[in-house]
Short mmCIF file of C-alpha atoms in Angstrom, two decimals:
data_model
loop_
_atom_site.label_atom_id
_atom_site.label_comp_id
_atom_site.label_asym_id
_atom_site.label_seq_id
_atom_site.Cartn_x
_atom_site.Cartn_y
_atom_site.Cartn_z
CA MET A 1 -26.66 -28.31 88.91
CA LYS A 2 -28.45 -25.02 89.54
CA ASN A 3 -31.93 -24.01 88.49
CA LYS A 4 -32.05 -20.23 88.69
CA ASN A 5 -33.70 -19.30 85.43
CA TYR A 6 -37.31 -20.10 86.28
CA PRO A 7 -39.41 -18.76 84.79
CA TYR A 8 -37.29 -18.99 81.65
CA TYR A 9 -35.47 -16.04 80.11
CA ASP A 10 -37.69 -13.70 78.13
CA VAL A 11 -37.78 -14.34 74.37
CA PRO A 12 -40.41 -12.81 72.06
CA PHE A 13 -42.83 -15.37 70.61
CA VAL A 14 -43.11 -15.30 66.85
CA ASN A 15 -44.85 -17.69 64.47
CA ASP A 16 -42.65 -17.36 61.42
CA MET A 17 -39.54 -15.59 60.07
CA LYS A 18 -41.46 -12.77 58.55
CA GLU A 19 -43.09 -12.04 61.86
CA LEU A 20 -39.63 -12.33 63.45
CA LEU A 21 -38.19 -9.54 61.24
CA ASP A 22 -41.25 -7.37 61.83
CA TYR A 23 -40.95 -7.80 65.59
CA CYS A 24 -37.23 -7.01 65.60
CA ALA A 25 -37.62 -3.97 63.40
CA GLY A 26 -40.47 -2.65 65.54
CA HIS A 27 -38.79 -3.22 68.92
CA TYR A 28 -35.05 -2.89 68.19
CA GLY A 29 -35.28 -0.33 65.34
CA ASP A 30 -31.99 1.37 64.52
CA LYS A 31 -29.85 -0.85 66.69
CA THR A 32 -27.24 -2.89 64.84
CA ALA A 33 -28.49 -6.32 63.75
CA PHE A 34 -25.55 -7.32 61.53
CA TRP A 35 -22.10 -5.88 61.00
CA HIS A 36 -18.95 -6.91 59.25
CA GLY A 37 -15.58 -5.71 58.18
CA LYS A 38 -14.86 -4.43 54.67
CA GLY A 39 -11.25 -3.52 54.30
CA ASP A 40 -10.57 -1.03 57.09
CA LYS A 41 -14.23 -0.10 57.36
CA GLU A 42 -17.11 -1.51 59.35
CA ILE A 43 -20.53 -1.92 57.70
CA HIS A 44 -23.57 -1.87 59.99
CA HIS A 45 -27.16 -2.96 59.15
CA SER A 46 -29.90 -2.07 61.56
CA TYR A 47 -33.02 -4.18 62.24
CA ILE A 48 -35.02 -1.73 60.17
CA ASP A 49 -32.47 -2.01 57.35
CA VAL A 50 -32.77 -5.83 57.41
CA ARG A 51 -36.54 -5.77 57.14
CA LYS A 52 -36.47 -3.26 54.27
CA ASP A 53 -33.74 -5.07 52.41
CA VAL A 54 -35.51 -8.42 52.72
CA ALA A 55 -38.80 -6.93 51.54
CA ALA A 56 -37.07 -5.32 48.58
CA PHE A 57 -35.14 -8.47 47.58
CA ALA A 58 -38.30 -10.55 47.92
CA THR A 59 -40.27 -8.04 45.79
CA TYR A 60 -37.56 -8.33 43.10
CA LEU A 61 -37.73 -12.11 43.16
CA HIS A 62 -41.50 -11.87 42.79
CA PHE A 63 -41.13 -9.48 39.84
CA VAL A 64 -38.74 -11.84 37.98
CA GLY A 65 -41.03 -14.79 38.54
CA PHE A 66 -39.33 -16.70 41.37
CA ALA A 67 -41.64 -16.09 44.31
CA GLY A 68 -42.75 -19.37 45.80
CA LYS A 69 -40.09 -21.35 43.99
CA HIS A 70 -37.34 -23.67 45.21
CA ILE A 71 -34.23 -21.49 45.45
CA ALA A 72 -30.76 -22.66 46.44
CA ILE A 73 -28.07 -20.42 48.01
CA LEU A 74 -24.35 -21.14 47.58
CA GLY A 75 -21.55 -19.19 49.10
CA GLU A 76 -19.61 -17.97 52.12
CA ASN A 77 -21.28 -16.28 55.13
CA SER A 78 -22.41 -12.75 54.20
CA TYR A 79 -25.13 -10.26 54.91
CA GLU A 80 -26.36 -10.72 51.35
CA TRP A 81 -26.64 -14.49 51.87
CA ILE A 82 -28.85 -13.92 54.93
CA VAL A 83 -31.07 -11.35 53.19
CA ALA A 84 -31.55 -13.80 50.27
CA TYR A 85 -32.56 -16.58 52.66
CA PHE A 86 -35.24 -14.46 54.34
CA ALA A 87 -36.43 -13.07 51.04
CA VAL A 88 -37.02 -16.59 49.71
CA VAL A 89 -38.87 -18.06 52.69
CA ASN A 90 -40.91 -14.93 53.51
CA MET A 91 -42.58 -14.99 50.11
CA GLY A 92 -43.64 -18.65 50.18
CA GLY A 93 -40.47 -20.06 48.62
CA VAL A 94 -38.38 -22.98 49.69
CA VAL A 95 -34.71 -22.25 50.44
CA VAL A 96 -32.07 -24.91 49.79
CA PRO A 97 -28.83 -24.00 51.55
CA ILE A 98 -25.87 -25.65 49.82
CA ASP A 99 -22.57 -26.68 51.36
CA LYS A 100 -19.98 -24.54 49.65
CA GLU A 101 -17.28 -27.17 50.17
CA LEU A 102 -18.99 -29.70 47.78
CA ASP A 103 -17.73 -30.27 44.27
CA VAL A 104 -19.80 -29.21 41.26
CA GLU A 105 -21.04 -32.72 40.61
CA SER A 106 -22.35 -33.06 44.18
CA ILE A 107 -23.89 -29.59 44.15
CA THR A 108 -25.70 -30.32 40.81
CA ALA A 109 -27.01 -33.60 42.18
CA LEU A 110 -28.50 -31.89 45.24
CA LEU A 111 -30.06 -29.14 43.11
CA LYS A 112 -31.80 -31.76 40.97
CA ARG A 113 -32.97 -33.74 43.98
CA ALA A 114 -34.49 -30.58 45.58
CA ASP A 115 -36.18 -29.50 42.31
CA VAL A 116 -34.35 -26.16 42.41
CA ASP A 117 -35.57 -23.42 40.03
CA LEU A 118 -32.88 -20.85 40.78
CA LEU A 119 -29.39 -20.90 42.28
CA ILE A 120 -28.36 -17.74 44.11
CA HIS A 121 -24.60 -17.52 44.68
CA THR A 122 -21.90 -15.24 45.97
CA LYS A 123 -19.27 -13.79 43.64
CA ALA A 124 -16.64 -16.28 44.86
CA TYR A 125 -18.76 -19.20 43.56
CA THR A 126 -19.66 -17.86 40.15
CA GLU A 127 -17.80 -20.60 38.25
CA GLU A 128 -19.26 -23.43 40.34
CA ALA A 129 -22.78 -22.01 39.94
CA ALA A 130 -22.39 -21.67 36.17
CA ALA A 131 -21.08 -25.21 35.88
CA THR A 132 -24.27 -26.69 37.38
CA GLY A 133 -26.26 -25.57 34.34
CA PHE A 134 -29.02 -24.12 36.52
CA LYS A 135 -30.42 -20.59 36.19
CA THR A 136 -28.36 -18.34 38.51
CA LEU A 137 -28.46 -15.02 40.29
CA SER A 138 -25.30 -13.42 41.69
CA LEU A 139 -25.31 -11.79 45.08
CA LYS A 140 -22.63 -9.34 43.89
CA ASP A 141 -25.59 -7.42 42.37
CA THR A 142 -27.63 -7.41 45.58
CA GLU A 143 -27.67 -3.62 45.80
CA GLU A 144 -29.31 -3.50 42.35
CA TYR A 145 -31.94 -6.07 43.34
CA ILE A 146 -32.73 -4.20 46.55
CA SER A 147 -32.81 -0.85 44.77
CA SER A 148 -35.23 -2.19 42.16
CA GLY A 149 -37.37 -3.84 44.86
CA LYS A 150 -37.57 -0.63 46.91
CA LYS A 151 -38.57 1.37 43.87
CA MET A 152 -41.40 -1.10 43.14
CA ILE A 153 -42.58 -0.94 46.76
CA ASP A 154 -42.55 2.86 46.63
CA GLU A 155 -44.65 2.66 43.48
CA GLY A 156 -47.26 0.56 45.26
CA ASN A 157 -46.12 -3.07 44.82
CA ALA A 158 -47.48 -4.77 47.94
CA ALA A 159 -46.67 -8.38 47.01
CA TYR A 160 -44.40 -8.81 50.01
CA SER A 161 -46.44 -6.92 52.61
CA ASP A 162 -49.65 -8.71 51.53
CA TYR A 163 -48.19 -12.16 51.57
CA SER A 164 -49.31 -14.30 54.56
CA VAL A 165 -46.81 -16.97 55.63
CA ASP A 166 -48.02 -20.54 56.26
CA LYS A 167 -45.98 -21.34 59.34
CA LYS A 168 -46.53 -25.10 58.95
CA ALA A 169 -45.56 -25.37 55.27
CA MET A 170 -42.14 -26.43 54.11
CA CYS A 171 -39.82 -23.46 53.81
CA ALA A 172 -36.41 -25.17 53.70
CA ILE A 173 -34.81 -28.32 52.34
CA VAL A 174 -31.57 -28.91 54.24
CA PHE A 175 -29.44 -31.84 53.25
CA THR A 176 -27.95 -33.89 56.05
CA SER A 177 -24.18 -33.95 56.26
CA GLY A 178 -24.06 -37.63 55.32
CA THR A 179 -21.40 -39.18 57.54
CA THR A 180 -22.62 -42.49 56.11
CA GLY A 181 -24.79 -42.98 53.04
CA GLU A 182 -26.40 -40.42 50.80
CA PRO A 183 -27.56 -37.09 52.30
CA LYS A 184 -31.28 -36.79 52.82
CA GLY A 185 -33.29 -33.64 52.16
CA VAL A 186 -34.78 -32.57 55.50
CA MET A 187 -37.99 -30.54 55.15
CA LEU A 188 -38.23 -27.79 57.75
CA SER A 189 -40.98 -25.19 58.33
CA HIS A 190 -41.15 -21.65 59.69
CA LYS A 191 -42.72 -23.15 62.82
CA SER A 192 -39.94 -25.73 63.37
CA LEU A 193 -37.12 -23.18 62.92
CA THR A 194 -38.57 -20.29 64.93
CA SER A 195 -39.77 -22.68 67.67
CA ASP A 196 -36.26 -23.99 68.06
CA ALA A 197 -34.68 -20.52 68.19
CA ILE A 198 -37.26 -19.39 70.76
CA ASN A 199 -36.89 -22.39 73.09
CA ALA A 200 -33.12 -22.37 72.95
CA GLY A 201 -33.23 -18.67 73.94
CA ARG A 202 -35.48 -19.38 76.88
CA VAL A 203 -32.73 -21.39 78.61
CA VAL A 204 -29.54 -19.60 77.47
CA ASN A 205 -28.95 -16.03 78.43
CA MET A 206 -27.30 -14.52 75.28
CA TYR A 207 -26.37 -10.88 75.18
CA GLY A 208 -23.82 -8.56 73.58
CA THR A 209 -22.04 -9.03 70.28
CA SER A 210 -22.11 -12.53 68.75
CA LEU A 211 -19.50 -13.59 66.21
CA LEU A 212 -21.04 -15.72 63.48
CA VAL A 213 -18.33 -18.19 62.56
CA LEU A 214 -20.06 -21.45 61.51
CA PRO A 215 -21.25 -21.69 57.86
CA ILE A 216 -24.89 -20.61 57.81
CA TYR A 217 -25.89 -23.28 55.26
CA HIS A 218 -25.78 -25.47 58.36
CA THR A 219 -29.00 -25.39 60.41
CA PHE A 220 -27.25 -25.02 63.78
CA ALA A 221 -25.52 -21.87 62.65
CA PHE A 222 -28.69 -20.38 61.13
CA THR A 223 -31.11 -21.23 63.93
CA ALA A 224 -28.85 -20.42 66.90
CA GLY A 225 -26.46 -17.91 65.27
CA VAL A 226 -28.94 -15.90 63.23
CA LEU A 227 -32.57 -16.43 64.33
CA GLY A 228 -31.71 -16.84 68.03
CA MET A 229 -29.42 -13.82 68.15
CA LEU A 230 -31.89 -11.57 66.23
CA LEU A 231 -34.59 -12.38 68.80
CA LYS A 232 -32.17 -11.58 71.62
CA SER A 233 -31.18 -8.27 69.92
CA ALA A 234 -27.54 -9.36 70.03
CA PRO A 235 -25.56 -7.64 67.30
CA ILE A 236 -24.17 -10.28 64.87
CA PHE A 237 -20.68 -9.79 63.47
CA ILE A 238 -20.41 -11.89 60.26
CA ASN A 239 -17.19 -13.84 59.77
CA SER A 240 -16.85 -14.77 56.11
CA SER A 241 -13.93 -17.24 56.43
CA ILE A 242 -11.74 -19.00 58.98
CA LYS A 243 -8.77 -17.11 57.50
CA ARG A 244 -10.27 -13.86 58.83
CA LEU A 245 -11.25 -15.33 62.25
CA THR A 246 -8.38 -13.97 64.28
CA LYS A 247 -8.81 -10.48 62.78
CA ASP A 248 -12.61 -10.58 63.25
CA ILE A 249 -12.30 -11.68 66.86
CA LYS A 250 -10.09 -8.71 67.63
CA GLN A 251 -12.37 -6.37 65.70
CA SER A 252 -15.74 -7.53 67.05
CA LYS A 253 -14.64 -8.43 70.61
CA PRO A 254 -17.52 -10.92 70.88
CA GLN A 255 -19.29 -11.86 74.11
CA ASN A 256 -20.65 -15.05 72.70
CA MET A 257 -19.97 -17.50 69.86
CA ILE A 258 -21.75 -20.54 68.38
CA LEU A 259 -19.14 -23.18 67.65
CA VAL A 260 -18.40 -26.83 66.86
CA PRO A 261 -15.95 -28.84 69.01
CA LEU A 262 -13.18 -28.64 66.41
CA ILE A 263 -12.89 -24.91 66.90
CA VAL A 264 -13.26 -25.15 70.68
CA GLN A 265 -10.45 -27.72 70.72
CA ALA A 266 -8.27 -25.41 68.68
CA MET A 267 -8.91 -22.60 71.15
CA CYS A 268 -7.84 -24.86 74.00
CA ARG A 269 -4.68 -25.86 72.19
CA THR A 270 -3.86 -22.21 71.64
CA ILE A 271 -4.32 -21.45 75.34
CA ASN A 272 -2.21 -24.42 76.50
CA GLU A 273 0.55 -23.73 74.00
CA SER A 274 0.66 -20.04 75.03
CA ILE A 275 0.92 -20.99 78.70
CA ASP A 276 3.60 -23.58 78.12
CA ASN A 277 5.64 -21.45 75.73
CA SER A 278 5.67 -18.61 78.25
CA GLY A 279 6.87 -20.93 81.01
CA LYS A 280 4.00 -19.89 83.24
CA ARG A 281 2.18 -23.20 83.74
CA ASN A 282 2.78 -23.23 87.51
CA ILE A 283 1.50 -19.66 87.82
CA PHE A 284 -1.56 -20.51 85.73
CA ASN A 285 -2.39 -23.53 87.87
CA LEU A 286 -1.94 -21.41 91.02
CA PHE A 287 -4.30 -18.76 89.65
CA VAL A 288 -6.93 -21.46 88.83
CA LYS A 289 -6.75 -22.77 92.39
CA VAL A 290 -7.06 -19.23 93.84
CA SER A 291 -9.97 -18.47 91.49
CA CYS A 292 -11.80 -21.68 92.48
CA PHE A 293 -11.47 -20.83 96.18
CA PHE A 294 -12.96 -17.37 95.77
CA ARG A 295 -15.76 -18.68 93.49
CA LYS A 296 -16.91 -20.99 96.23
CA ILE A 297 -17.51 -17.96 98.48
CA GLY A 298 -19.25 -15.99 95.73
CA LEU A 299 -16.36 -13.94 94.38
CA ASP A 300 -15.30 -14.25 90.75
CA PHE A 301 -11.90 -12.86 89.78
CA ARG A 302 -11.37 -14.92 86.59
CA ARG A 303 -11.67 -12.04 84.18
CA VAL A 304 -8.96 -10.21 86.11
CA LEU A 305 -6.63 -13.08 86.76
CA PHE A 306 -6.77 -14.33 83.14
CA ARG A 307 -7.10 -11.01 81.38
CA SER A 308 -4.09 -11.68 79.11
CA VAL A 309 -5.46 -15.07 78.04
CA LEU A 310 -8.95 -13.70 77.36
CA ALA A 311 -7.38 -10.88 75.28
CA GLU A 312 -6.51 -13.54 72.62
CA PHE A 313 -10.27 -13.92 72.10
CA GLY A 314 -11.17 -10.26 72.08
CA GLY A 315 -11.30 -9.75 75.81
CA ASN A 316 -15.08 -10.00 76.25
CA LEU A 317 -15.84 -13.62 75.38
CA ASP A 318 -17.82 -15.21 78.22
CA ARG A 319 -20.06 -17.81 76.59
CA ILE A 320 -19.78 -20.46 73.86
CA ILE A 321 -22.65 -22.56 72.62
CA CYS A 322 -21.16 -25.79 71.26
CA GLY A 323 -22.77 -28.63 69.29
CA GLY A 324 -22.36 -30.93 66.34
CA ALA A 325 -20.03 -33.53 67.84
CA HIS A 326 -18.43 -34.79 71.06
CA LEU A 327 -16.52 -32.35 73.23
CA ASP A 328 -14.42 -33.58 76.11
CA GLN A 329 -15.19 -32.21 79.59
CA PRO A 330 -11.56 -31.20 80.26
CA GLU A 331 -11.81 -28.63 77.44
CA ILE A 332 -15.02 -27.28 78.87
CA ASP A 333 -13.38 -27.11 82.28
CA LEU A 334 -10.29 -25.31 80.92
CA LEU A 335 -12.37 -22.53 79.34
CA ASP A 336 -14.55 -22.28 82.45
CA SER A 337 -11.46 -21.86 84.61
CA ILE A 338 -10.54 -18.65 82.77
CA GLY A 339 -14.09 -17.26 82.60
CA ILE A 340 -15.65 -18.63 79.45
CA GLN A 341 -18.76 -20.78 79.95
CA VAL A 342 -19.18 -23.54 77.38
CA LEU A 343 -22.72 -24.87 77.04
CA ASN A 344 -22.60 -28.16 75.18
CA GLY A 345 -25.75 -29.48 73.63
CA TYR A 346 -27.36 -32.06 71.39
CA GLY A 347 -29.17 -31.61 68.10
CA ILE A 348 -29.85 -33.15 64.70
CA THR A 349 -30.77 -31.48 61.43
CA GLU A 350 -34.22 -33.19 61.44
CA CYS A 351 -34.99 -31.31 64.72
CA SER A 352 -34.13 -27.79 63.43
CA PRO A 353 -31.64 -28.79 64.97
CA ILE A 354 -31.48 -28.23 68.77
CA VAL A 355 -33.09 -30.82 71.05
CA ALA A 356 -31.25 -30.43 74.36
CA GLY A 357 -28.44 -28.49 75.93
CA ASN A 358 -26.81 -27.32 79.11
CA TRP A 359 -28.63 -24.18 80.22
CA THR A 360 -26.99 -20.99 81.53
CA ASP A 361 -27.89 -21.82 85.12
CA CYS A 362 -28.50 -25.55 84.84
CA THR A 363 -25.48 -27.60 83.80
CA ARG A 364 -23.95 -31.00 84.48
CA ALA A 365 -20.47 -32.16 83.63
CA ASN A 366 -20.08 -34.68 80.76
CA SER A 367 -23.76 -34.34 79.80
CA LEU A 368 -25.45 -32.84 76.80
CA GLY A 369 -27.89 -30.99 79.04
CA ARG A 370 -31.64 -31.16 79.39
CA VAL A 371 -34.38 -31.14 76.82
CA LEU A 372 -35.50 -27.67 75.69
CA PRO A 373 -38.87 -26.27 77.02
CA ASP A 374 -41.96 -27.66 75.32
CA TYR A 375 -40.05 -30.62 73.78
CA LYS A 376 -39.91 -34.25 74.93
CA ILE A 377 -37.28 -37.00 74.99
CA ARG A 378 -37.67 -40.66 75.65
CA ILE A 379 -35.23 -43.58 75.37
CA VAL A 380 -36.50 -46.69 73.53
CA ASP A 381 -34.10 -49.66 73.25
CA ASP A 382 -31.23 -47.23 74.05
CA GLU A 383 -32.26 -44.97 71.15
CA ILE A 384 -32.97 -41.26 71.77
CA GLN A 385 -36.44 -40.31 70.51
CA THR A 386 -37.94 -36.82 70.64
CA ALA A 387 -41.11 -34.90 69.95
CA GLY A 388 -41.97 -31.25 69.60
CA ASP A 389 -42.67 -28.35 67.26
CA ASN A 390 -39.06 -28.44 66.09
CA ILE A 391 -39.45 -31.78 64.31
CA MET A 392 -39.09 -31.90 60.54
CA LEU A 393 -42.01 -32.45 58.15
CA GLY A 394 -40.14 -35.44 56.65
CA TYR A 395 -37.52 -36.20 54.00
CA TYR A 396 -38.17 -34.58 50.61
CA LYS A 397 -39.60 -37.10 48.16
CA ASP A 398 -38.61 -40.01 50.40
CA GLU A 399 -41.73 -41.44 52.06
CA GLU A 400 -40.08 -44.71 52.98
CA SER A 401 -37.25 -43.13 54.92
CA THR A 402 -39.69 -40.68 56.56
CA LYS A 403 -41.92 -43.54 57.65
CA ASN A 404 -38.95 -45.43 59.13
CA VAL A 405 -37.93 -42.59 61.45
CA PHE A 406 -41.32 -41.84 63.01
CA ASP A 407 -43.33 -43.61 65.70
CA GLY A 408 -46.42 -41.46 65.86
CA GLU A 409 -45.26 -38.04 67.01
CA TRP A 410 -41.87 -39.38 68.09
CA PHE A 411 -38.84 -38.90 65.85
CA LYS A 412 -36.28 -41.70 66.10
CA THR A 413 -32.94 -39.94 66.04
CA GLY A 414 -30.75 -42.94 65.42
CA ASP A 415 -28.56 -41.83 68.33
CA LEU A 416 -27.90 -44.02 71.33
CA GLY A 417 -27.98 -42.49 74.79
CA TYR A 418 -29.60 -42.30 78.21
CA LEU A 419 -31.17 -39.90 80.66
CA ASP A 420 -30.04 -39.60 84.27
CA ASP A 421 -32.45 -39.18 87.17
CA ASP A 422 -32.50 -35.39 86.74
CA GLY A 423 -33.25 -35.54 82.99
CA PHE A 424 -29.71 -34.83 81.73
CA LEU A 425 -28.94 -36.44 78.42
CA TYR A 426 -25.86 -38.54 77.62
CA LEU A 427 -24.88 -39.74 74.16
CA THR A 428 -23.19 -43.13 73.68
CA GLY A 429 -23.18 -43.58 69.88
CA ARG A 430 -25.10 -44.09 66.68
CA VAL A 431 -27.38 -47.03 65.97
CA LYS A 432 -25.96 -47.53 62.48
CA ASN A 433 -22.36 -47.33 63.70
CA LEU A 434 -22.71 -50.18 66.25
CA ILE A 435 -20.26 -52.98 65.97
CA ILE A 436 -22.17 -56.22 66.41
CA LEU A 437 -19.98 -59.16 67.39
CA SER A 438 -20.76 -62.83 66.71
CA ASN A 439 -21.24 -63.39 70.46
CA GLY A 440 -24.16 -60.98 70.38
CA LYS A 441 -22.28 -58.12 72.13
CA ASN A 442 -22.75 -54.61 70.77
CA VAL A 443 -19.85 -52.15 70.85
CA SER A 444 -20.28 -48.40 70.42
CA PRO A 445 -17.24 -47.14 68.40
CA GLU A 446 -17.82 -43.62 69.68
CA GLU A 447 -17.20 -44.78 73.27
CA LEU A 448 -13.80 -46.18 72.29
CA GLU A 449 -12.96 -43.22 70.05
CA ALA A 450 -13.51 -40.86 73.00
CA ILE A 451 -11.07 -42.87 75.10
CA ILE A 452 -8.38 -43.18 72.38
CA SER A 453 -8.66 -39.48 71.41
CA ARG A 454 -7.36 -38.55 74.84
CA VAL A 455 -4.11 -40.42 74.26
CA ASP A 456 -1.13 -38.14 73.70
CA GLY A 457 -0.28 -37.88 70.04
CA VAL A 458 -3.67 -38.82 68.67
CA GLN A 459 -5.18 -36.20 66.31
CA GLU A 460 -8.12 -38.16 64.93
CA VAL A 461 -9.39 -41.72 65.33
CA ILE A 462 -12.12 -43.96 63.89
CA VAL A 463 -12.96 -47.35 65.39
CA TYR A 464 -14.68 -50.10 63.43
CA GLY A 465 -15.11 -53.84 63.34
CA LYS A 466 -13.56 -56.38 60.99
CA GLY A 467 -15.33 -59.60 61.77
CA ASP A 468 -14.87 -59.95 65.53
CA CYS A 469 -11.70 -57.84 65.50
CA ILE A 470 -12.03 -54.20 66.66
CA THR A 471 -9.71 -51.92 64.71
CA ALA A 472 -8.55 -48.39 65.54
CA GLU A 473 -7.55 -46.28 62.57
CA ILE A 474 -5.52 -43.34 63.83
CA TYR A 475 -4.24 -40.08 62.35
CA PRO A 476 -1.38 -39.03 64.67
CA LYS A 477 -0.25 -35.50 65.31
CA ASP A 478 3.17 -36.39 63.93
CA SER A 479 3.73 -39.07 61.35
CA ASN A 480 6.78 -40.81 62.79
CA MET A 481 7.15 -44.46 63.69
CA ALA A 482 8.21 -43.75 67.26
CA LEU A 483 5.05 -41.77 68.02
CA SER A 484 2.87 -44.41 66.40
CA GLU A 485 4.41 -47.08 68.55
CA GLU A 486 3.91 -44.96 71.69
CA ILE A 487 0.29 -44.44 70.79
CA LYS A 488 -0.17 -48.17 70.17
CA GLN A 489 1.35 -49.11 73.54
CA SER A 490 -0.77 -46.49 75.34
CA VAL A 491 -3.94 -47.85 73.77
CA LEU A 492 -2.97 -51.45 74.61
CA ALA A 493 -2.45 -50.35 78.19
CA LEU A 494 -5.95 -48.84 78.17
CA ASN A 495 -7.30 -52.17 76.93
CA LYS A 496 -6.77 -53.59 80.43
CA SER A 497 -9.55 -51.34 81.79
CA LEU A 498 -12.01 -52.50 79.17
CA PRO A 499 -14.07 -55.68 78.82
CA LYS A 500 -12.33 -58.16 76.52
CA TYR A 501 -14.92 -57.83 73.80
CA LYS A 502 -14.29 -54.04 73.63
CA GLN A 503 -10.52 -54.19 73.42
CA ILE A 504 -8.65 -52.85 70.42
CA ALA A 505 -6.97 -55.73 68.53
CA ASP A 506 -5.66 -54.03 65.44
CA PHE A 507 -4.17 -50.68 64.52
CA ILE A 508 -3.92 -48.70 61.30
CA PHE A 509 -1.95 -45.45 61.18
CA ARG A 510 -2.57 -43.00 58.40
CA ASP A 511 -0.64 -39.96 57.15
CA THR A 512 -3.62 -37.90 56.05
CA GLU A 513 -6.63 -36.52 57.85
CA PHE A 514 -10.00 -38.23 57.55
CA GLU A 515 -12.47 -36.83 55.08
CA LYS A 516 -15.03 -34.70 56.91
CA THR A 517 -18.49 -33.32 56.48
CA ALA A 518 -19.41 -29.61 56.46
CA THR A 519 -19.83 -29.75 60.22
CA LYS A 520 -16.32 -31.25 60.61
CA LYS A 521 -17.52 -34.74 61.48
CA ILE A 522 -15.37 -37.59 60.16
CA LYS A 523 -17.07 -39.42 57.31
CA ARG A 524 -17.44 -43.09 58.03
CA GLN A 525 -17.21 -45.67 55.26
#
C-alpha cells in the first residue's frame, strides 16, 4: 500500500449536471469531449458543442411540452443518447435509462412503474419503442431537434438558461439489475451523481482518451465513464457495440477504460492464448521476472518489454477501472505485469454507484479498496453499510422497501464483507444469497463460487443449497463428459481444504450459459 496522492487529485467541484457542463465548456472549450467513428470518418464534439446541443435539445423538449416530465431513454451508446440524458435532467425532468437487452413486455412494465411520459429511443430500437404503446421520440432526428432548439434560443427563448436545478431533487430512476426478485426503481439526484463522480476522481488519476464500452443505461458507466471523464477533461470515445470493440480500440488507442470483470477476463484470455499460441510462454515469464526486478529499483520497462502485447489494446492502455462483480487477483496481476493497472472497486446502484475502490497510489491485493473521500463505511452483523452524499433518495413508490434499507443516515447494502486494519474493504457475499443450514451454519455461495471458478474447465458456476446439501451448478468450457468428470474430481479434491459444512455434495452440469443481467451478473433463481 502506498499513499502518495494526498491531498487528493484535483477535480472541479460542481453541484449538478448543468453546472458540470457549464464548467467544462468554460474551462475546456474547444477540446474534444466526445468522439466516435462513423464509417471511415471520425466525428468530434467539443465541450462547447455539448453544452450548446444539450441546451438546444432541452429547449425543444420544453417547447413540445415535456420539460420536467419522466422521460425514458432506450438504445445503444451514442452521443445523441448522452445529449438526451443531460437535456432531460437539466430542465427539471427525471430520466429513466432502460436496459436495451430487455424484451418489450419488460420494458413496458418498467415504463409504467416509473410513470414515464415519453420514450426517447435510437433508430435501432424503433420497433420495440412503438410496441410499448408509449409516446416516442426518435434520436435519428436529433439534428432537427437541436436545430429547432438553437433557433428558439437565438430568438430569445431562455427557458434552459433561466432554469435553476434543484440538486437534491430526484433526477433519475434507475432500475436495479435484479439478480433475484423484481428490479427496484432507485431514485438518484444531481447531488448524488455528481458527488460520486467528483469523489471517485479525487482518488483515481484519469487522463488521456477513455473508451466508453459499458452500456450507459447502467449507473457505473454513466457516473464513471461520462461524468467522471468530463470533469477530468479526458476525451471520451463512444463504443456503440461489442462487435465494434476491437476496431474502436485500434482507432481510439485509449489510455483508460471503465469495465466489468467479464471483459477484463476476456482480455486476459486473449493475452494468455496469444502467448501460448506463439510458443513464447517461457520468454514472457522471463520478461516478467526481469521487469519485476527493475521495478523494485525504480525502473519500469514494461511498456517496452510488452509492446507487442499492449498493441492488441491500442498500445496506450495503462489503466482499467473495474467494478460490478468479482475479479480474481491473478487477472489483475497479469495485466499489471504488462503495464496496465487494474483498479477494482465496490459499488451498488443505490449509491450512484461507487462506494469504495483501489486508488491510483493506494492499493491492496484481493481487496475492493478504501471508501471514497467524504463517505463512510461500517460493518454491522457482517453487512456493509455506508453513508454519504452519493446515497439514493429511496425506491420509487416503494416506501416499505426504502424503510427496510435505511438505519438513519446509513444505507444497508445487503452485501457481506469486512474491513481490515487499514480500512480496505473485502466482499464475502450477499445477505439474501446465504445458505442457512439446519445446524445454524451460514455458507456464502460467492466464497465457494470464487474457488470453483478457478478450476480448469469451469466457465461459470452457481452454488446453492438444497436442504443441507450444497450443490454446484456448472457451465463448463466444453460440454463433454470427460471434462465434466475432471471438474468434479478437482472440486471434490478442493473439498478437503474446506470445513465439512461448506463442502460441495452434489453437481449439476449444464450445456447453456446462465441467464445474466445487463451488468453480466448471473441471475439467481
